[in-house]
Structures are given as structure tokens and as C-alpha cells.
Coordinates of C-alpha atoms in Angstrom, one line a residue:
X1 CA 136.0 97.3 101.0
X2 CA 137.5 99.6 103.4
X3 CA 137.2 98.7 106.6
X4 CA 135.6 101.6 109.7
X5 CA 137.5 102.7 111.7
X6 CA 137.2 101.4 115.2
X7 CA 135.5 103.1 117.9
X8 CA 137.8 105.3 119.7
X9 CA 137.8 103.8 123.4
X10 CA 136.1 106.0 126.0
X11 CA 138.8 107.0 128.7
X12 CA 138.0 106.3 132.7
X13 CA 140.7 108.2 134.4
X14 CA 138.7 109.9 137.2
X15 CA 141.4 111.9 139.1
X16 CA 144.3 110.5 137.3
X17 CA 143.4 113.1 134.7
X18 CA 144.9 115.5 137.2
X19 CA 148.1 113.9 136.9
X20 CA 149.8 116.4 134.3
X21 CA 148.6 119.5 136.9
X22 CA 150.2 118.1 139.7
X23 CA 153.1 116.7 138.2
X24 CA 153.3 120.4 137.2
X25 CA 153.1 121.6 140.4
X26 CA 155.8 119.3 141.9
X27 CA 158.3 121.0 138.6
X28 CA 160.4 122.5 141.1
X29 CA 161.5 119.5 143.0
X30 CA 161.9 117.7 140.2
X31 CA 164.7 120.5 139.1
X32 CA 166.0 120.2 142.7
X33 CA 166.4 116.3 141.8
X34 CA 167.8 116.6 138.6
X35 CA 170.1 119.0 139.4
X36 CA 171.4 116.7 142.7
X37 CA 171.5 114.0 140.6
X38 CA 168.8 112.4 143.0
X39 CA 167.8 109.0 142.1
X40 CA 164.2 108.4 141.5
X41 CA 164.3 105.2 143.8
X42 CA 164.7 107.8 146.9
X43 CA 161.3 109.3 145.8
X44 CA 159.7 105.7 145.6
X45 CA 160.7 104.8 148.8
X46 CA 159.8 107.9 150.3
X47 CA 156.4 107.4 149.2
X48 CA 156.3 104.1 150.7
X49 CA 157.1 105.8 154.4
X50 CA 155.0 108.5 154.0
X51 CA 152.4 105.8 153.2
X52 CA 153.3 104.3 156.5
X53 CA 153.1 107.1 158.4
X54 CA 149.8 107.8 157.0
X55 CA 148.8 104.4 157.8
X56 CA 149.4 104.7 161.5
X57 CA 147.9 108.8 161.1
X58 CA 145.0 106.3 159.8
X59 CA 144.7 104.0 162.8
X60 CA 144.9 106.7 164.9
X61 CA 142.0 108.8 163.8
X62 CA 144.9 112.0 163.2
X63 CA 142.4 112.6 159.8
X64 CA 144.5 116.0 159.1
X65 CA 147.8 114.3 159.4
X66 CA 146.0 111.9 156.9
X67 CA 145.8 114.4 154.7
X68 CA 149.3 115.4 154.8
X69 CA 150.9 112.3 154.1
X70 CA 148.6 110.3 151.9
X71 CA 148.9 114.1 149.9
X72 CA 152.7 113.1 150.1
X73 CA 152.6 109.3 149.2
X74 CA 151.1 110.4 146.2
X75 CA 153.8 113.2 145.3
X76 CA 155.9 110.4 146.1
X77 CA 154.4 107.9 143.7
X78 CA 154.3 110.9 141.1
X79 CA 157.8 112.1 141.6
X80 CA 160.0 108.6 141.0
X81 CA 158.6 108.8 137.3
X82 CA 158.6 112.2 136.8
X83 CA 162.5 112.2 137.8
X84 CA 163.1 109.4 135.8
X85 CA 162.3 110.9 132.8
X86 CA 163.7 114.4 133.6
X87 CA 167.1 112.7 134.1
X88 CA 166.8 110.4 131.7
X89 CA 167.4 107.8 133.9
X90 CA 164.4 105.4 133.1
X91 CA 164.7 101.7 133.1
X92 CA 162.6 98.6 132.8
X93 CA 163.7 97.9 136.8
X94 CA 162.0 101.0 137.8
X95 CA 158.6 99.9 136.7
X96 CA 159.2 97.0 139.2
X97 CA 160.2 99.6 142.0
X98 CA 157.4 101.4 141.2
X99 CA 154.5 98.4 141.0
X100 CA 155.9 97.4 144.5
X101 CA 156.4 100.4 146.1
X102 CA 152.9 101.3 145.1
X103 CA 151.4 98.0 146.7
X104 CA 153.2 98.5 150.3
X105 CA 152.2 101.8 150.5
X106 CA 148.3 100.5 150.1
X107 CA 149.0 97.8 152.2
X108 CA 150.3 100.0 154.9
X109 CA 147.3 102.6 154.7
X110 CA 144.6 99.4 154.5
X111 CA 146.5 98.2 157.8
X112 CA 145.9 101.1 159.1
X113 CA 142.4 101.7 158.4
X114 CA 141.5 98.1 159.5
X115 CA 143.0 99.2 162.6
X116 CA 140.9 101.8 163.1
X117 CA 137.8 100.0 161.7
X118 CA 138.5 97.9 164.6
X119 CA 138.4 100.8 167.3
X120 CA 135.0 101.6 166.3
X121 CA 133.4 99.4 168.5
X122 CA 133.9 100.6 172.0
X123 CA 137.2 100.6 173.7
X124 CA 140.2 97.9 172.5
X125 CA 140.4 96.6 169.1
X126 CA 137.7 94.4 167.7
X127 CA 139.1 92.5 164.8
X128 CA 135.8 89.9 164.0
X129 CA 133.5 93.2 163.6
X130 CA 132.1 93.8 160.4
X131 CA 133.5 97.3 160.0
X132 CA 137.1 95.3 160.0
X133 CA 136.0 92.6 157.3
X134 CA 134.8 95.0 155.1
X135 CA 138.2 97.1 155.0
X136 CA 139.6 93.9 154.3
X137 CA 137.5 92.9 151.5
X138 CA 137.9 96.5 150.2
X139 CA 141.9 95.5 150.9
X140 CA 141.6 93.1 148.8
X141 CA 139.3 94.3 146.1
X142 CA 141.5 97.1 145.6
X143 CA 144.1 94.7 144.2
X144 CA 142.3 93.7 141.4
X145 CA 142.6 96.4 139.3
X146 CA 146.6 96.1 139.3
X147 CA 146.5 92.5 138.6
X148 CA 144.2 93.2 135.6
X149 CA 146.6 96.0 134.1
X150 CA 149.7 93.9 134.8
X151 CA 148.0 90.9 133.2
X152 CA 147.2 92.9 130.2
X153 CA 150.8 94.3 130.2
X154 CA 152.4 91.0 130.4
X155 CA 150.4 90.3 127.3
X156 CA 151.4 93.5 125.1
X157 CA 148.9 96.0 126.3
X158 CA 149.8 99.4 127.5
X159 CA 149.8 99.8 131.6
X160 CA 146.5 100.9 132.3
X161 CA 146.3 103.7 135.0
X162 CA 143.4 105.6 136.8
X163 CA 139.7 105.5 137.6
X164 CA 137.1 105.6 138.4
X165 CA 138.6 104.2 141.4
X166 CA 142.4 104.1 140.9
X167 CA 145.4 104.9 143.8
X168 CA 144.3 108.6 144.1
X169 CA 140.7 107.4 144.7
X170 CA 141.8 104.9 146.8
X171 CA 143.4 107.3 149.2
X172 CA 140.7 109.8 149.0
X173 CA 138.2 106.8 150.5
X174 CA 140.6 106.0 153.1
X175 CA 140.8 109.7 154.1
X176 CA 137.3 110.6 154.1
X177 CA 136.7 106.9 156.1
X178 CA 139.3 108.8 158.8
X179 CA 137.8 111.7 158.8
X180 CA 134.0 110.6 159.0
X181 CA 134.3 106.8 160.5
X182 CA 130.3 106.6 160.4
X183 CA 130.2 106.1 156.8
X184 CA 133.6 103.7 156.9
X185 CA 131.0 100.8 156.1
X186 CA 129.6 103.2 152.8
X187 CA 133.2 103.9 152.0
X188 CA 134.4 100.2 152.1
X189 CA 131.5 99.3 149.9
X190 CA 132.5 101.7 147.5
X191 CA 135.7 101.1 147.2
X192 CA 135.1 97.0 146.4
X193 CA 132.2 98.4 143.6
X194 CA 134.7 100.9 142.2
X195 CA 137.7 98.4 142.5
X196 CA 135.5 96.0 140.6
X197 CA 134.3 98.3 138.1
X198 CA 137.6 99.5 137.4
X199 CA 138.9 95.9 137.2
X200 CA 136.3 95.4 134.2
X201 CA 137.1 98.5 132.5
X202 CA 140.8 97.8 132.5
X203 CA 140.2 94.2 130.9
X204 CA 137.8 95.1 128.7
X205 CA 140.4 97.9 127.4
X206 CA 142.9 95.5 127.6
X207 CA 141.0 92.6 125.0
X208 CA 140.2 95.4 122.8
X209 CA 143.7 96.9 122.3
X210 CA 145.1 93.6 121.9
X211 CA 142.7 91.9 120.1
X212 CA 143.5 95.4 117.3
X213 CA 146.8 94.5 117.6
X214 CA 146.6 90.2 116.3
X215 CA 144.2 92.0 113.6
X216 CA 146.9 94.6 112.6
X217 CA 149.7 91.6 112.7
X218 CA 148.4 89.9 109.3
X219 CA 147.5 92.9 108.1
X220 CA 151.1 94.6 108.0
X221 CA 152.9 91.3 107.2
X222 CA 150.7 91.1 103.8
X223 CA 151.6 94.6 103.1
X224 CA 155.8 94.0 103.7
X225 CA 155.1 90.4 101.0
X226 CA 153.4 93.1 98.9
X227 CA 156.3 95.6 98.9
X228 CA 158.9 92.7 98.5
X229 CA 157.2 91.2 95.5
X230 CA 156.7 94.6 93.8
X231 CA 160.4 95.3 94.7

């Protein structure tokens, strides 16, 4: 009996789908790089700055500076890959660079969004409020997601990337959290529900594509014995 074929896995990208738009729209750099011969570490660790900046933008309240340069941690974080590949350059170390320039820039913009959690309750910093502890559970929540796409990496899945509530999502929260501090409790709720939803998502993928993959094993070993016996 032929067996059906699987259910094609629905996709959750949320605003990751926009990644082949943007990455279109940063073409010219890219050239720019390629042509310099620029290496794509410079546009990781230029995303990791930018995500500091934004960070202290953050903790500052500067929401349209928050703007700017989360917009340009994320060209950042787009940019090393895209470069990469356009030089032909790419290498199993860059995935490293990548993972952990991507974790200290949310590091740095969670810092500074607990910082400015804690200005929310009258002059000085009050670091035992609740405002604070939820950033930091939403700090922490966010993390999930990346040890659930690593874990399923190490074990022979693809990388999972995007949503619902992946690094562009992430930032979006923590601008709109600047920008409109009265909903900063909504906002860090959020972001722990769609970290944990994501988290699911990503492992759930993960067991599927991997669990196809010990099916497929036996499956195309009996068909090499096959072609060697009939050989």
C-alpha cells in the first residue's frame, strides 16, 4: 500500500515573511560590501551596537530614536547573512557569530527596557516593581524560542526562524512599550505568551521534521539493498 503523503506543515513566520522585501531593499549595501570586500562579521557587530544604542534610546524614553536603531539592529542582523552569501564567504563559524550577536543585542534592548520599566514609578529607578519583573520574565521568555530551534538543529532539524513572535516581533514590543509605557505591562505579557507559543510551534515542527527523517532512514537503505541485489 502506498503510503499519504504527509500533511504539509503550516508555516508561522509572522513578520519574518518580510525578510526577502527587506533584504531587497538593503541590495545596494550589500553591493557596497561585496565590492569592498567587507566582511559580514562588521555587519554583525554593528547590529550588536546599534542594539545598544537602542537599548539606552530604550531606557531613556527617546521612542523615535528607538525606532531608528532597533530599524538598524535588524538591517544589521539581516545584512551579515545576506553578505555572506553574496561573497560567498559563508561558514559554519558565522552561524555562531550570528546566534551570539543576536542574543546581546536582545539582551542589551531588554536592559534597557527594564530600565525604563523601572522609571515608571515616580522619580529614581524602582527595580522590585512589577512593571520591572515582568520585562524580565518577558527577558527571559523570549529566550526560549532560540533554545528550542537550536535544540532541534543540534539534532538534524533545519534552524527554525520567525513568528508569531520572533526577533522582529520582539523589537516591535519593545518599541511600542517605549513609545506607550502604559501598556508596558500588556506588552510584556504578550511577549512571554508569544515567546511561549512560538517555543511550541518550533518544537512541534522540529519532532515532526525529524521524526520524517528516522522514517525516511530505513526506508532509503532498503531501497540502496534493493538496487545492490538487483545489480
Amino acid at each position: 500500500m502506498t503510503p499519504l503523503p504527509a500533511k504539509a506543515a503550516r508555516k508561522w513566520q509572522g513578520l519574518y515573511a518580510l525578510k526577502p522585501w527587506y533584504t531587497r531593499r538593503l541590495t545596494p549595501v550589500v553591493n557596497v560590501a561585496v565590492r569592498w570586500n567587507i566582511s559580514p562579521d562588521v555587519f554583525t557587530v554593528a547590529g550588536v551596537l546599534a542594539a545598544g544604542v537602542a537599548g539606552a534610546t530604550v531606557a531613556l524614553g527617546w521612542w523615535p530614536l528607538t525606532a531608528l536603531f532597533l530599524a538598524l539592529r535588524l538591517a544589521g542582523a539581516n545584512l551579515d547573512g545576506a553578505v555572506a552569501r553574496a561573497r560567498g564567504v559563508s561558514r559554519p563559524w558565522g552561524f555562531v557569530v550570528n546566534e551570539i550577536g543576536d542574543r546581546a543585542s536582545d539582551l542589551l534592548t531588554f536592559a534597557g527596557l527594564a530600565v525604563w520599566a523601572a522609571r515608571q514609578r515616580g522619580p529614581g529607578l524602582h527595580w522590585l516593581s512589577w512593571p520591572v519583573i515582568m520585562v524580565l520574565i518577558a527577558a527571559l521568555a523570549a529566550t526560549l524560542p532560540t533554545f528550542a530551534s537550536l535544540a532541534g538543529a543540534a539534532a538534524g532539524a533545519p534552524r527554525r526562524n520567525g513568528g508569531p513572535l520572533g526577533k522582529t516581533e520582539r523589537c516591535l514590543f519593545v518599541f511600542l512599550a517605549t513609545a506607550f509605557p502604559v501598556i508596558l505591562p500588556v506588552v510584556a505579557t504578550q511577549l512571554v505568551n508569544g515567546s511561549l507559543i512560538t517555543t511550541v510551534l518550533r518544537l512541534r515542527a522540529a519532532h515532526r521534521e525529524l521524526a520524517a527523517k528516522r522514517q525516511d532512514g530505513p526506508a532509503a537503505q532498503g531501497t540502496q539493498e534493493l538496487a545492490v541485489l538487483a545489480s
